[in-house]
Every structure is written in C-alpha cells, then in structure tokens.
Short mmCIF file of C-alpha atoms in Angstrom, two decimals:
data_model
loop_
_atom_site.label_atom_id
_atom_site.label_comp_id
_atom_site.label_asym_id
_atom_site.label_seq_id
_atom_site.Cartn_x
_atom_site.Cartn_y
_atom_site.Cartn_z
CA UNK A 26 15.68 -207.98 115.83
CA UNK A 27 15.74 -210.97 117.50
CA UNK A 28 17.15 -210.82 121.00
CA UNK A 29 15.31 -211.76 124.13
CA UNK A 30 16.57 -209.13 126.44
CA UNK A 31 16.38 -205.64 124.89
CA UNK A 32 17.52 -203.70 127.73
CA UNK A 33 19.77 -204.75 130.60
CA UNK A 34 20.87 -202.33 133.29
CA UNK A 35 23.19 -203.49 136.07
CA UNK A 36 23.72 -201.93 139.34
CA UNK A 37 23.40 -198.42 137.97
CA UNK A 38 23.98 -195.17 140.06
CA UNK A 39 23.94 -191.85 138.95
CA UNK A 40 24.20 -188.25 140.76
CA UNK A 41 23.44 -184.81 139.65
CA UNK A 42 26.15 -182.60 141.33
CA UNK A 43 26.13 -184.29 144.64
CA UNK A 44 22.58 -185.60 144.88
CA UNK A 45 22.10 -189.34 144.10
CA UNK A 46 19.24 -189.56 141.82
CA UNK A 47 19.50 -192.96 141.00
CA UNK A 48 20.72 -195.88 142.86
CA UNK A 49 21.79 -199.55 142.38
CA UNK A 50 19.32 -200.26 139.72
CA UNK A 51 19.02 -203.38 138.11
CA UNK A 52 16.31 -203.56 135.40
CA UNK A 53 15.74 -205.69 132.52
CA UNK A 54 13.28 -205.27 129.57
CA UNK A 55 12.38 -208.32 127.73
CA UNK A 56 10.57 -208.87 124.34
CA UNK A 57 7.12 -208.43 124.08
CA UNK A 58 6.65 -206.78 127.60
CA UNK A 59 4.59 -203.81 128.44
CA UNK A 60 6.33 -202.08 131.19
CA UNK A 61 4.99 -199.36 133.34
CA UNK A 62 7.68 -197.32 135.18
CA UNK A 63 5.91 -195.30 138.14
CA UNK A 64 7.05 -193.16 140.99
CA UNK A 65 6.54 -189.79 142.20
CA UNK A 66 8.00 -186.50 140.91
CA UNK A 67 11.88 -186.29 141.27
CA UNK A 68 12.12 -190.13 141.77
CA UNK A 69 14.71 -190.57 138.83
CA UNK A 70 12.31 -192.07 136.30
CA UNK A 71 13.32 -189.83 133.50
CA UNK A 72 16.87 -189.85 134.57
CA UNK A 73 16.69 -193.55 134.12
CA UNK A 74 15.40 -193.46 130.67
CA UNK A 75 18.28 -190.83 129.76
CA UNK A 76 20.65 -193.57 131.14
CA UNK A 77 19.00 -196.12 128.95
CA UNK A 78 19.54 -194.03 125.96
CA UNK A 79 23.00 -193.11 126.72
CA UNK A 80 22.13 -189.45 126.94
CA UNK A 81 23.76 -189.43 130.25
CA UNK A 82 26.57 -191.79 131.41
CA UNK A 83 25.93 -193.69 134.62
CA UNK A 84 28.75 -193.22 137.50
CA UNK A 85 28.49 -196.68 138.59
CA UNK A 86 27.19 -199.91 136.76
CA UNK A 87 26.63 -200.80 133.10
CA UNK A 88 23.94 -200.78 130.31
CA UNK A 89 23.28 -203.34 127.66
CA UNK A 90 21.18 -203.01 124.71
CA UNK A 91 20.40 -206.15 122.74
CA UNK A 92 23.34 -207.71 124.54
CA UNK A 93 25.81 -205.01 123.35
CA UNK A 94 27.49 -202.58 125.88
CA UNK A 95 25.81 -199.17 125.15
CA UNK A 96 28.97 -197.47 123.73
CA UNK A 97 29.12 -200.19 121.08
CA UNK A 98 25.39 -200.04 120.25
CA UNK A 99 24.68 -197.96 117.18
CA UNK A 100 21.30 -199.37 116.05
CA UNK A 101 19.29 -196.49 117.50
CA UNK A 102 16.43 -197.04 114.82
CA UNK A 103 15.71 -200.19 117.10
CA UNK A 104 14.51 -197.79 119.77
CA UNK A 105 11.80 -195.42 119.44
CA UNK A 106 11.52 -192.60 121.95
CA UNK A 107 8.70 -190.15 122.88
CA UNK A 108 10.22 -187.52 125.25
CA UNK A 109 8.15 -185.72 127.68
CA UNK A 110 9.42 -182.60 125.96
CA UNK A 111 7.95 -183.89 122.56
CA UNK A 112 4.94 -181.29 123.11
CA UNK A 113 6.84 -178.41 124.10
CA UNK A 114 8.57 -177.88 120.50
CA UNK A 115 8.16 -174.48 118.76
CA UNK A 116 4.59 -174.72 117.56
CA UNK A 117 5.10 -172.11 115.23
CA UNK A 118 7.81 -174.28 113.36
CA UNK A 119 6.87 -174.59 109.56
CA UNK A 120 6.59 -178.25 109.23
CA UNK A 121 3.86 -180.74 108.31
CA UNK A 122 2.88 -183.82 110.05
CA UNK A 123 4.61 -185.90 107.29
CA UNK A 124 7.88 -183.96 107.43
CA UNK A 125 7.98 -184.33 111.22
CA UNK A 126 7.29 -188.06 111.07
CA UNK A 127 9.94 -188.83 108.52
CA UNK A 128 12.64 -187.43 110.71
CA UNK A 129 12.20 -190.68 112.61
CA UNK A 130 13.89 -192.25 109.73
CA UNK A 131 17.02 -190.08 109.76
CA UNK A 132 19.26 -192.86 111.56
CA UNK A 133 18.08 -195.62 109.43
CA UNK A 134 18.48 -193.88 106.13
CA UNK A 135 21.86 -192.92 107.23
CA UNK A 136 24.37 -189.96 106.15
CA UNK A 137 24.74 -188.73 102.67
CA UNK A 138 21.33 -190.51 101.41
CA UNK A 139 18.08 -188.64 100.77
CA UNK A 140 14.36 -188.89 101.63
CA UNK A 141 12.56 -190.94 98.74
CA UNK A 142 9.24 -192.10 97.70
CA UNK A 143 9.73 -195.31 99.97
CA UNK A 144 10.19 -193.15 103.45
CA UNK A 145 7.20 -191.24 102.56
CA UNK A 146 5.24 -194.47 102.24
CA UNK A 147 6.71 -195.55 105.48
CA UNK A 148 5.78 -192.42 107.46
CA UNK A 149 2.28 -192.72 105.96
CA UNK A 150 2.11 -196.19 107.26
CA UNK A 151 3.16 -195.08 110.54
CA UNK A 152 0.59 -192.19 110.62
CA UNK A 153 -2.26 -194.84 109.54
CA UNK A 154 -1.05 -196.96 112.71
CA UNK A 155 -1.90 -194.06 114.93
CA UNK A 156 -5.07 -192.76 112.88
CA UNK A 157 -3.55 -189.49 111.88
CA UNK A 158 -3.12 -190.13 108.24
CA UNK A 159 -5.52 -187.63 107.16
CA UNK A 160 -3.28 -184.93 108.82
CA UNK A 161 -0.28 -185.93 106.97
CA UNK A 162 0.08 -182.37 105.14
CA UNK A 163 -1.28 -180.32 107.96
CA UNK A 164 1.04 -178.00 109.99
CA UNK A 165 1.96 -179.61 113.04
CA UNK A 166 1.22 -176.45 115.09
CA UNK A 167 -2.26 -176.62 114.13
CA UNK A 168 -3.04 -179.84 115.94
CA UNK A 169 -4.38 -180.41 119.53
CA UNK A 170 -1.94 -181.63 122.08
CA UNK A 171 -3.42 -185.27 121.77
CA UNK A 172 -2.84 -185.22 118.09
CA UNK A 173 0.53 -184.00 118.40
CA UNK A 174 1.28 -186.76 120.69
CA UNK A 175 0.18 -189.30 118.28
CA UNK A 176 2.30 -187.67 115.57
CA UNK A 177 5.42 -187.97 117.82
CA UNK A 178 4.50 -191.78 118.31
CA UNK A 179 4.35 -192.25 114.80
CA UNK A 180 7.65 -190.41 114.36
CA UNK A 181 8.96 -192.98 116.97
CA UNK A 182 7.34 -195.99 115.09
CA UNK A 183 8.29 -195.25 111.71
CA UNK A 184 11.82 -197.05 111.85
CA UNK A 185 10.05 -200.11 113.00
CA UNK A 186 11.55 -200.26 116.57
CA UNK A 187 11.59 -203.17 118.84
CA UNK A 188 11.04 -200.99 121.97
CA UNK A 189 9.22 -197.89 122.14
CA UNK A 190 10.04 -195.75 125.04
CA UNK A 191 7.25 -193.15 126.32
CA UNK A 192 8.08 -190.59 128.98
CA UNK A 193 4.89 -189.23 130.63
CA UNK A 194 2.90 -189.22 127.23
CA UNK A 195 -0.37 -188.63 128.84
CA UNK A 196 0.45 -185.24 130.55
CA UNK A 197 -1.16 -182.55 128.87
CA UNK A 198 -3.56 -184.77 126.97
CA UNK A 199 -7.13 -184.47 128.14
CA UNK A 200 -8.78 -187.40 129.96
CA UNK A 201 -11.30 -188.66 127.30
CA UNK A 202 -8.29 -189.25 124.83
CA UNK A 203 -6.24 -190.93 127.41
CA UNK A 204 -8.19 -193.97 127.07
CA UNK A 205 -8.02 -193.89 123.25
CA UNK A 206 -4.16 -193.53 123.74
CA UNK A 207 -3.82 -196.58 126.10
CA UNK A 208 -5.93 -198.53 123.41
CA UNK A 209 -3.33 -197.50 120.77
CA UNK A 210 -0.46 -198.83 122.91
CA UNK A 211 -2.33 -202.12 123.69
CA UNK A 212 -2.45 -202.42 119.74
CA UNK A 213 1.09 -201.69 119.14
CA UNK A 214 2.24 -204.09 121.91
CA UNK A 215 -0.03 -206.94 121.09
CA UNK A 216 -0.66 -206.63 117.37
CA UNK A 217 2.60 -205.39 116.31
CA UNK A 218 4.88 -207.07 119.06
CA UNK A 219 6.53 -203.89 120.07
CA UNK A 220 7.84 -203.89 123.61
CA UNK A 221 6.81 -200.93 125.54
CA UNK A 222 8.25 -198.99 128.53
CA UNK A 223 6.22 -196.13 129.59
CA UNK A 224 7.12 -193.78 132.31
CA UNK A 225 3.91 -192.46 134.22
CA UNK A 226 2.64 -190.97 137.52
CA UNK A 227 -0.75 -192.75 137.04
CA UNK A 228 -0.29 -195.92 138.79
CA UNK A 229 -4.13 -196.92 138.61
CA UNK A 230 -4.26 -196.74 134.83
CA UNK A 231 -0.91 -198.32 133.94
CA UNK A 232 -1.54 -201.53 135.98
CA UNK A 233 -4.69 -201.83 134.16
CA UNK A 234 -2.92 -202.08 130.71
CA UNK A 235 0.73 -202.88 131.47
CA UNK A 236 2.21 -206.60 131.65
CA UNK A 237 4.65 -205.54 134.21
CA UNK A 238 5.15 -202.66 136.58
CA UNK A 239 8.42 -201.01 138.20
CA UNK A 240 7.92 -198.84 141.03
CA UNK A 241 11.01 -196.63 141.86
CA UNK A 242 12.15 -193.84 144.06
CA UNK A 243 15.69 -193.69 143.52
CA UNK A 244 15.87 -197.34 144.07
CA UNK A 245 13.55 -200.01 142.83
CA UNK A 246 10.95 -200.69 145.30
CA UNK A 247 8.66 -203.26 143.15
CA UNK A 248 9.32 -205.05 139.87
CA UNK A 249 6.98 -207.76 138.72
CA UNK A 250 3.67 -208.44 136.98
CA UNK A 251 0.87 -206.11 136.90
CA UNK A 252 -1.44 -208.84 138.38
CA UNK A 253 1.00 -209.21 141.41
CA UNK A 254 1.05 -205.68 142.01
CA UNK A 255 -2.76 -205.15 142.08
CA UNK A 256 -2.86 -207.83 144.85
CA UNK A 257 -1.07 -205.33 147.05
CA UNK A 258 -3.17 -203.43 149.73
CA UNK A 259 -2.38 -199.91 150.94
CA UNK A 260 -0.37 -201.10 153.86
CA UNK A 261 1.95 -202.81 151.46
CA UNK A 262 2.27 -199.92 149.31
CA UNK A 263 3.09 -197.75 152.32
CA UNK A 264 6.02 -200.05 152.88
CA UNK A 265 6.80 -200.12 149.27
CA UNK A 266 7.45 -196.52 148.61
CA UNK A 267 5.90 -194.18 151.30
CA UNK A 268 2.67 -192.29 151.55
CA UNK A 269 3.14 -189.85 148.71
CA UNK A 270 2.58 -192.69 146.27
CA UNK A 271 -0.32 -194.16 147.93
CA UNK A 272 -2.33 -191.10 147.58
CA UNK A 273 -1.92 -191.58 143.85
CA UNK A 274 -3.61 -195.24 143.85
CA UNK A 275 -6.63 -193.83 145.53
CA UNK A 276 -7.06 -190.82 143.03
CA UNK A 277 -6.39 -192.86 139.76
CA UNK A 278 -9.24 -191.60 138.03
CA UNK A 279 -7.68 -188.32 137.85
CA UNK A 280 -5.86 -187.39 134.87
CA UNK A 281 -2.86 -185.94 136.64
CA UNK A 282 -1.98 -185.82 140.38
CA UNK A 283 1.13 -184.51 141.61
CA UNK A 284 2.11 -185.89 145.05
CA UNK B 6 19.09 -150.43 81.36
CA UNK B 7 19.59 -153.77 79.35
CA UNK B 8 22.13 -151.59 77.23
CA UNK B 9 24.23 -150.48 80.45
CA UNK B 10 24.12 -154.17 81.59
CA UNK B 11 25.73 -155.38 78.62
CA UNK B 12 28.15 -152.49 78.50
CA UNK B 13 29.49 -152.38 82.09
CA UNK B 14 31.25 -155.28 83.70
CA UNK B 15 30.43 -154.09 87.09
CA UNK B 16 26.68 -153.94 86.56
CA UNK B 17 26.91 -157.84 85.45
CA UNK B 18 29.02 -158.54 88.69
CA UNK B 19 26.61 -156.95 90.88
CA UNK B 20 23.56 -158.57 89.14
CA UNK B 21 25.07 -162.18 89.21
CA UNK B 22 26.38 -161.72 92.57
CA UNK B 23 23.13 -160.44 93.85
CA UNK B 24 21.11 -163.41 92.39
CA UNK B 25 23.56 -165.87 93.98
CA UNK B 26 23.11 -164.31 97.59
CA UNK B 27 19.41 -164.02 96.82
CA UNK B 28 19.27 -167.66 96.75
CA UNK B 29 21.78 -168.82 99.64
CA UNK B 30 21.04 -166.00 102.17
CA UNK B 31 17.53 -166.74 102.46
CA UNK B 32 18.03 -170.69 102.17
CA UNK B 33 20.35 -170.64 105.21
CA UNK B 34 18.05 -167.82 106.86
CA UNK B 35 15.36 -170.51 107.10
CA UNK B 36 17.36 -172.75 109.40
CA UNK B 37 18.62 -169.74 111.14
CA UNK B 38 15.11 -168.23 112.02
CA UNK B 39 13.59 -171.61 112.92
CA UNK B 40 16.26 -172.13 115.41
CA UNK B 41 15.88 -168.58 116.53
CA UNK B 42 19.29 -167.63 115.93
CA UNK B 43 18.28 -164.50 113.97
CA UNK B 44 20.75 -162.38 115.76
CA UNK B 45 23.77 -164.40 114.91
CA UNK B 46 23.80 -163.25 111.48
CA UNK B 47 23.88 -159.61 112.96
CA UNK B 48 26.83 -160.38 115.05
CA UNK B 49 28.69 -162.19 112.26
CA UNK B 50 28.14 -159.31 110.08
CA UNK B 51 29.47 -156.68 112.41
CA UNK B 52 32.72 -158.75 112.75
CA UNK B 53 32.82 -159.07 109.13
CA UNK B 54 33.34 -155.15 109.36
CA UNK B 55 36.43 -155.71 111.49
CA UNK B 56 37.98 -157.95 108.84
CA UNK B 57 37.18 -155.22 106.33
CA UNK B 58 38.88 -152.72 108.40
CA UNK B 59 41.76 -154.89 109.01
CA UNK B 60 42.13 -155.26 105.14
CA UNK B 61 41.97 -151.75 104.74
CA UNK B 62 44.63 -151.08 107.26
CA UNK B 63 47.01 -153.75 106.01
CA UNK B 64 46.83 -152.30 102.51
CA UNK B 65 47.58 -148.74 103.69
CA UNK B 66 50.18 -149.55 106.00
CA UNK B 67 51.97 -152.67 104.78
CA UNK B 68 54.18 -152.13 101.73
CA UNK B 69 54.03 -154.61 99.18
CA UNK B 70 50.33 -155.15 99.73
CA UNK B 71 48.20 -153.36 97.58
CA UNK B 72 44.69 -154.22 96.03
CA UNK B 73 43.84 -156.44 98.37
CA UNK B 74 40.35 -157.66 98.26
CA UNK B 75 38.52 -156.90 101.68
CA UNK B 76 36.02 -159.74 101.03
CA UNK B 77 38.54 -162.32 101.86
CA UNK B 78 39.85 -160.95 105.20
CA UNK B 79 36.01 -160.08 105.91
CA UNK B 80 35.43 -163.86 105.38
CA UNK B 81 38.42 -164.87 107.85
CA UNK B 82 36.95 -162.76 110.68
CA UNK B 83 33.27 -163.83 110.17
CA UNK B 84 34.20 -167.39 110.09
CA UNK B 85 36.57 -166.81 113.16
CA UNK B 86 33.58 -164.90 114.88
CA UNK B 87 31.21 -167.82 114.23
CA UNK B 88 33.49 -170.30 115.89
CA UNK B 89 34.11 -167.67 118.67
CA UNK B 90 30.20 -167.61 119.15
CA UNK B 91 29.97 -171.34 119.55
CA UNK B 92 32.79 -171.51 122.10
CA UNK B 93 31.03 -168.62 123.99
CA UNK B 94 27.60 -170.50 123.93
CA UNK B 95 29.14 -173.30 125.45
CA UNK B 96 31.01 -171.41 128.14
CA UNK B 97 27.56 -169.52 128.93
CA UNK B 98 25.33 -172.51 128.72
CA UNK B 99 22.51 -170.96 130.43
CA UNK B 100 23.05 -167.62 128.63
CA UNK B 101 23.54 -168.66 125.05
CA UNK B 102 22.55 -165.45 123.59
CA UNK B 103 24.92 -163.51 125.48
CA UNK B 104 27.45 -164.65 122.95
CA UNK B 105 25.62 -162.35 120.33
CA UNK B 106 26.24 -158.90 122.05
CA UNK B 107 29.82 -160.06 122.91
CA UNK B 108 30.86 -160.53 119.45
CA UNK B 109 28.67 -157.92 117.99
CA UNK B 110 30.02 -155.07 119.94
CA UNK B 111 33.58 -156.49 120.07
CA UNK B 112 33.39 -156.35 116.18
CA UNK B 113 32.23 -152.77 115.82
CA UNK B 114 34.65 -151.67 118.67
CA UNK B 115 37.72 -153.06 117.07
CA UNK B 116 36.56 -152.39 113.58
CA UNK B 117 35.91 -148.69 114.52
CA UNK B 118 39.72 -148.34 115.58
CA UNK B 119 41.17 -150.15 112.72
CA UNK B 120 39.21 -148.07 110.40
CA UNK B 121 40.15 -144.79 111.92
CA UNK B 122 43.87 -146.07 111.82
CA UNK B 123 43.58 -146.65 108.30
CA UNK B 124 41.97 -143.25 107.74
CA UNK B 125 39.09 -145.33 106.22
CA UNK B 126 36.14 -142.95 106.91
CA UNK B 127 35.39 -142.29 103.33
CA UNK B 128 32.97 -143.44 100.37
CA UNK B 129 34.67 -147.07 100.41
CA UNK B 130 33.58 -147.57 103.81
CA UNK B 131 30.15 -146.35 102.94
CA UNK B 132 29.70 -149.00 100.29
CA UNK B 133 30.42 -151.55 102.80
CA UNK B 134 28.15 -150.46 105.29
CA UNK B 135 25.26 -150.02 102.78
CA UNK B 136 26.21 -151.87 99.53
CA UNK B 137 27.10 -150.78 96.12
CA UNK B 138 26.28 -151.81 92.70
CA UNK B 139 29.55 -150.87 91.45
CA UNK B 140 31.97 -152.24 93.93
CA UNK B 141 31.67 -155.98 93.13
CA UNK B 142 34.70 -157.03 91.34
CA UNK B 143 34.96 -159.93 88.81
CA UNK B 144 36.98 -161.97 91.52
CA UNK B 145 34.64 -161.39 94.25
CA UNK B 146 31.80 -162.75 91.86
CA UNK B 147 33.68 -165.91 91.30
CA UNK B 148 34.41 -166.31 95.05
CA UNK B 149 30.60 -166.06 95.80
CA UNK B 150 29.74 -168.45 93.01
CA UNK B 151 32.00 -170.88 94.72
CA UNK B 152 30.61 -170.46 98.09
CA UNK B 153 26.97 -170.62 96.46
CA UNK B 154 28.05 -174.02 95.06
CA UNK B 155 29.42 -175.10 98.47
CA UNK B 156 26.29 -173.97 100.38
CA UNK B 157 24.04 -175.74 98.14
CA UNK B 158 25.96 -178.94 98.02
CA UNK B 159 26.19 -179.03 101.96
CA UNK B 160 22.39 -178.21 102.31
CA UNK B 161 21.36 -180.79 100.04
CA UNK B 162 23.60 -183.32 101.38
CA UNK B 163 22.82 -182.62 105.15
CA UNK B 164 19.07 -181.46 104.55
CA UNK B 165 17.53 -184.03 106.65
CA UNK B 166 20.15 -183.81 109.61
CA UNK B 167 19.84 -179.88 109.48
CA UNK B 168 16.12 -180.53 109.39
CA UNK B 169 15.94 -182.85 112.73
CA UNK B 170 18.45 -180.60 114.40
CA UNK B 171 16.29 -177.47 113.71
CA UNK B 172 13.09 -179.22 114.79
CA UNK B 173 14.17 -181.21 117.71
CA UNK B 174 17.62 -181.21 118.96
CA UNK B 175 17.30 -184.00 121.65
CA UNK B 176 15.52 -186.30 119.14
CA UNK B 177 18.44 -185.57 116.76
CA UNK B 178 20.90 -186.81 119.36
CA UNK B 179 19.01 -189.92 120.03
CA UNK B 180 18.65 -190.76 116.35
CA UNK B 181 22.63 -190.60 116.32
CA UNK B 182 23.09 -187.18 114.39
CA UNK B 183 26.16 -185.60 115.26
CA UNK B 184 24.89 -182.11 115.93
CA UNK B 185 28.23 -180.37 116.99
CA UNK B 186 29.80 -180.94 113.64
CA UNK B 187 26.78 -180.34 111.53
CA UNK B 188 26.00 -177.09 113.53
CA UNK B 189 29.53 -176.14 113.07
CA UNK B 190 29.66 -176.79 109.42
CA UNK B 191 26.48 -174.76 109.31
CA UNK B 192 27.54 -171.69 111.17
CA UNK B 193 30.66 -171.50 108.89
CA UNK B 194 28.50 -171.53 105.82
CA UNK B 195 26.30 -168.71 107.28
CA UNK B 196 29.71 -166.99 108.18
CA UNK B 197 30.81 -167.06 104.61
CA UNK B 198 27.44 -166.29 103.12
CA UNK B 199 27.39 -162.98 105.24
CA UNK B 200 30.80 -161.91 104.15
CA UNK B 201 29.78 -162.70 100.40
CA UNK B 202 26.53 -160.50 100.60
CA UNK B 203 27.94 -157.78 102.30
CA UNK B 204 29.38 -156.27 98.95
CA UNK B 205 25.79 -155.89 97.51
CA UNK B 206 23.70 -155.35 100.68
CA UNK B 207 26.12 -153.84 103.06
CA UNK B 208 27.20 -154.99 106.44
CA UNK B 209 24.51 -153.20 108.11
CA UNK B 210 21.61 -155.01 106.25
CA UNK B 211 22.94 -158.45 105.62
CA UNK B 212 20.91 -159.84 108.12
CA UNK B 213 17.83 -158.62 106.78
CA UNK B 214 18.23 -160.76 103.53
CA UNK B 215 18.65 -163.70 105.69
CA UNK B 216 15.56 -163.08 107.79
CA UNK B 217 12.93 -160.91 106.00
CA UNK B 218 12.17 -163.05 103.22
CA UNK B 219 11.83 -166.08 105.78
CA UNK B 220 9.59 -163.92 107.94
CA UNK B 221 7.42 -163.45 105.12
CA UNK B 222 7.39 -166.92 104.10
CA UNK B 223 6.64 -168.26 107.69
CA UNK B 224 3.07 -166.27 107.24
CA UNK B 225 2.21 -168.30 104.20
CA UNK B 226 3.93 -171.72 104.14
CA UNK B 227 2.69 -174.80 105.97
CA UNK B 228 5.59 -177.35 105.17
CA UNK B 229 9.28 -176.68 105.55
CA UNK B 230 9.97 -177.23 101.91
CA UNK B 231 7.28 -174.65 101.11
CA UNK B 232 9.02 -172.12 103.35
CA UNK B 233 12.40 -172.91 101.78
CA UNK B 234 11.00 -172.20 98.31
CA UNK B 235 9.02 -169.10 99.41
CA UNK B 236 11.99 -167.62 101.12
CA UNK B 237 14.08 -167.97 98.20
CA UNK B 238 11.51 -166.58 95.83
CA UNK B 239 10.94 -163.41 98.00
CA UNK B 240 14.84 -163.10 98.33
CA UNK B 241 15.20 -163.09 94.75
CA UNK B 242 12.58 -160.57 94.13
CA UNK B 243 13.80 -158.32 96.81
CA UNK B 244 17.39 -158.50 95.26
CA UNK B 245 16.67 -158.15 91.64
CA UNK B 246 14.22 -155.27 91.86
CA UNK B 247 16.24 -153.63 94.76
CA UNK B 248 19.41 -153.86 92.37
CA UNK B 249 17.46 -152.27 89.55
CA UNK B 250 16.01 -149.54 91.71
CA UNK B 251 19.28 -148.81 93.27
CA UNK B 252 20.80 -148.32 89.90
CA UNK B 253 17.96 -146.15 88.56
CA UNK B 254 17.62 -143.91 91.53
CA UNK B 255 21.27 -143.89 92.36
CA UNK B 256 20.94 -145.02 96.07
CA UNK B 257 22.74 -147.92 97.64
CA UNK B 258 21.23 -151.12 96.81
CA UNK B 259 21.32 -152.23 100.64
CA UNK B 260 18.57 -149.68 101.41
CA UNK B 261 16.27 -150.65 98.27
CA UNK B 262 16.71 -154.31 98.79
CA UNK B 263 15.59 -154.07 102.32
CA UNK B 264 12.65 -151.72 101.68
CA UNK B 265 11.55 -154.16 99.03
CA UNK B 266 11.83 -156.95 101.23
CA UNK B 267 9.89 -155.21 104.01
CA UNK B 268 7.23 -154.44 101.60
CA UNK B 269 6.98 -158.20 100.58
CA UNK B 270 6.75 -159.00 104.56
CA UNK B 271 3.73 -156.47 104.77
CA UNK B 272 2.27 -157.99 101.74
CA UNK B 273 2.37 -161.35 103.26
CA UNK B 274 1.02 -160.38 106.55
CA UNK B 275 -1.95 -158.88 104.84
CA UNK B 276 -2.49 -161.81 102.57
CA UNK B 277 -2.54 -164.16 105.42
CA UNK B 278 -4.96 -161.58 107.41
CA UNK B 279 -7.35 -161.74 104.48
CA UNK B 280 -7.27 -165.30 103.87
CA UNK B 281 -7.87 -166.44 107.44
CA UNK B 282 -10.87 -163.84 107.32
CA UNK B 283 -12.27 -165.34 104.10
CA UNK B 284 -11.86 -168.71 105.75
CA UNK B 285 -13.61 -168.14 108.76
CA UNK B 286 -16.52 -166.42 106.59
CA UNK B 287 -16.37 -169.42 104.49
CA UNK B 288 -17.00 -171.86 107.49
CA UNK B 289 -19.79 -169.85 108.86
CA UNK B 290 -21.72 -169.51 105.69
#
C-alpha cells in the first residue's frame, strides 16, 4: 500500500481506571522507518501499541492508519503484529509451524473461503525469510523460544504487511540469538522495505539498529533519529526521562534489565 | 448380530446415530480441549438432563401432550445453558470457570426436582443417564443427521476462524475475526451435539466422547488436522465396538463406549512412551 504516513496518532490520552497511562501523545510512523519505542516498565509502551491497533480506545485524541480513522480501517493484513504474549501460548497445542503461520492469512483470505495451495506457498516463503522453512512440519511446542519467535514473525509477515509491530520480541530469547534477530529485522527493513516498530527495554541495542527512536514515559520525551539520540550524554538523558532509564544505557550489553 | 441388525429398526437407529455422533462429538471435542473448555461439555450435559426431566413432566402432567420426544426439550435446555454460560463468563471475567459449576449443579438440582415430580425415577431415566441401544427412535435419528450436517458445514466454513481463535485469541481479534459470534455459534453447536449424543452414550458420559478420543489423539498427532482425524477415528472405533459389545453383553452402551475409549487412550499413551524410548535409543546408537 502506498501511503507515506502509515500511522498518525494525534494528542492521544488513555487511563486505566483512574491512572493515566498515556498522555498527550503525538506519534507518526512513516514508510520505511525502523522505529524503536523505548521506556521503562509501566511507561505505557504496550498500551500505546494497543491504542494503535484499536484493541483499546483512547479517552482523547484520534488514531489514523494509512490516512483512515481507525474505526473505518479494515485492511488489517497491512499490519503485522508480534505480541509480547506470543510466546506464552499453550505449548502443548497440536499445531505445526506451517499451520500457525497460515493463520496470519486469515484476514487476507476473508470469510467463507478456504486455505489453498497458494496460501501454503506463501507461508513457506515467510518461513524461508525467517530461516525456519525446514521446521514447517514440526510441532510448534517442540521449538526453542527463539525459534518460536521467528515463527510468530513469519505469521506476521505472511500477509505482506507494510508495517510490522513487535512488542518486546527479545524477552526470553537468549543473548546469542538476539544479534541474529536484529540482523533479520534489518533485512526486512532494508531489503523488503517493511516499516518496523519495535518496543523494547534495551536502548543500547535498539539505537544501533533502528533509524528512529521514541522514548516515552507516559508522555513522549524524545522522538528523533537514532544518530541524534546517540549524541546525548548522561546528563541529557537524566533530564529526558529520569535516572531509571539512564541505568539502562550503561548496561546495554545485558540481555534484559528491569529498572 | 447382522441378522438382528437387519431385523430390528431400533438397532439401525442406534448404529446410525452412534456413527454420526462418533464423528461430530470428537470433531467439536478437539476445539473444546485445546481451548481448555473440557468441563463445558459436562455442564451442558447436566443441563440437558433438566430438559429431559421437564419434558417427562410435561408429558405426564399436561393433557394433550403425549409421546413428547425428550431430545428436543433436552436441546432447548442445552442451548439455553450454553448461552447462559457465556453470559456468566462475561459477568465473572476473572473467574471464567465459575460458570461451569453454576450451570452444572443448577442443572442437576432442578433436574432432580422435576424428575421426582414426574415420578420419573424408572428405567427410562436409566437409559438417559447411561445410554441405550433400544431407545433411539427413527425421528431422533433424523434429527441427529440434520445436526451432523449443520455441524460439518459450520466447521468446514469457519475452520480457519475456529483455529485462530483456539490458538491465539488476541491474534484473532487483530486479524479482524469476530470472535464473539463464532464462539457463540460454536458453543450452540456443542450444546446440540451433546443433546444428540445423550441417547446413545447417556448424559453422564457424553463429555467422555468429546474428550477421551481427543486426549488419545493429542499423544500422537503433531498437526491440528492430524489431531482432528485421529480423534474422529478413535471416536468412531469406540462407538462402533462399544455398541456391539453393549448389545452382546446387555449392558448400557455408555459404559462400553467409555471403557473402549479409555483403552484407546491407554494404548496411545503406551505407544507414545515406546516410540520416544525407541527414538532416544536410535539417537544414541
């Protein structure tokens, strides 16, 4: 789909019960960007994604996807989503990798139509992209966490989305696979032209790979190019979003740090 | 055996009904088990009993109603129970399983009162509880055939939606699948299949036909389609040999069908154990 601005969020606020989780957020995702969304635990990152996907409705502000108000938007196959919870599925579920990946095509196929050979080919192609093709007929529960993560990315890729949203995808993936994982994302962004939005704790690593960074803690504290962000010193960061995140920047070699 | 089959209509009714439910009960059972809703089948079968009791009472107390086939009232109650469970699950969002004991005990409680009022504690009731090879009427058989066709059509038409909902509800909602409607349609199908199966396997054992073949298939299958295929194969095997031995031994078919299904389950557990042992040995050699 050709539209320069994939997501536009204008002045979004949201409360859970009485607690404000997201406040006055303006965020635009443009075609071709690899955007890293960072912030400490409980900073509203996952909620922002839910607002973007229409899973929860904002108390204030509006969301547009490909220029359309979210209520009218129905081409969900344009957006691939890999949830934080993707890995916590019932691992005893009797499904093969191929069967799981094909579910990514459900909205593209539409109601009252069936899976066919073409869809199988499409799913295998997505598995090839994430280098998991040889596991197509393996039971999903038999794979390692990192391999499952790749399968869920294939499921998100299979409908040829313009934007891929990943919510903390490296949690639970061991450190040596994280590098390979970022290489895969780079390949998707540069070779396939897929825009990416990745939610993460790991500021150090994301600034190495993403083109743009957004730092949030209820509100947006920084939004700009990764290069610009890297020039900040600790004092700037302190001002930006408090000490809890600064700690992260010092420890970015660690796989997972909870401030 | 074959002679009596040709000679007696009731045996044909029981056999054909048995084969039909041997197909649809495990088919829906696969979706029930993977969604961890196994106990819903139990709750619905118990509320079906209430429907049967109500039907017996109506037949007895209201003049002008005679020869009421209890299967229809059973279905009405079962579907009503299914919708009620969904309502309760929404009411108790954080205790979703609470809906099951509420409906289960409510069904039995009201059922016992109605049965007692209808003076229904007799052999008829026994056949509803544990199944019977003689009690299936021709009209019930046609009803079950209709339900089988409906269930097959719906599962085929909504296979991919049912699968996404079973595997990952959150992902289903993002892909635009209307989970609420499909779930409701599904649970109504379950209710109808339970009421249909009751005559052959009995209320107390209906849920076994939905879960035991699936439990056995889960040990062996690696794909979802394989799980469905094996579950149906195990279900049919249990029903067919269960009915034959029930007739030969003059015991209720509910008992024989469940015992055979349990044997199949044990075999599948052993098969899996042996196979993985051999696999480990094969790897080390």
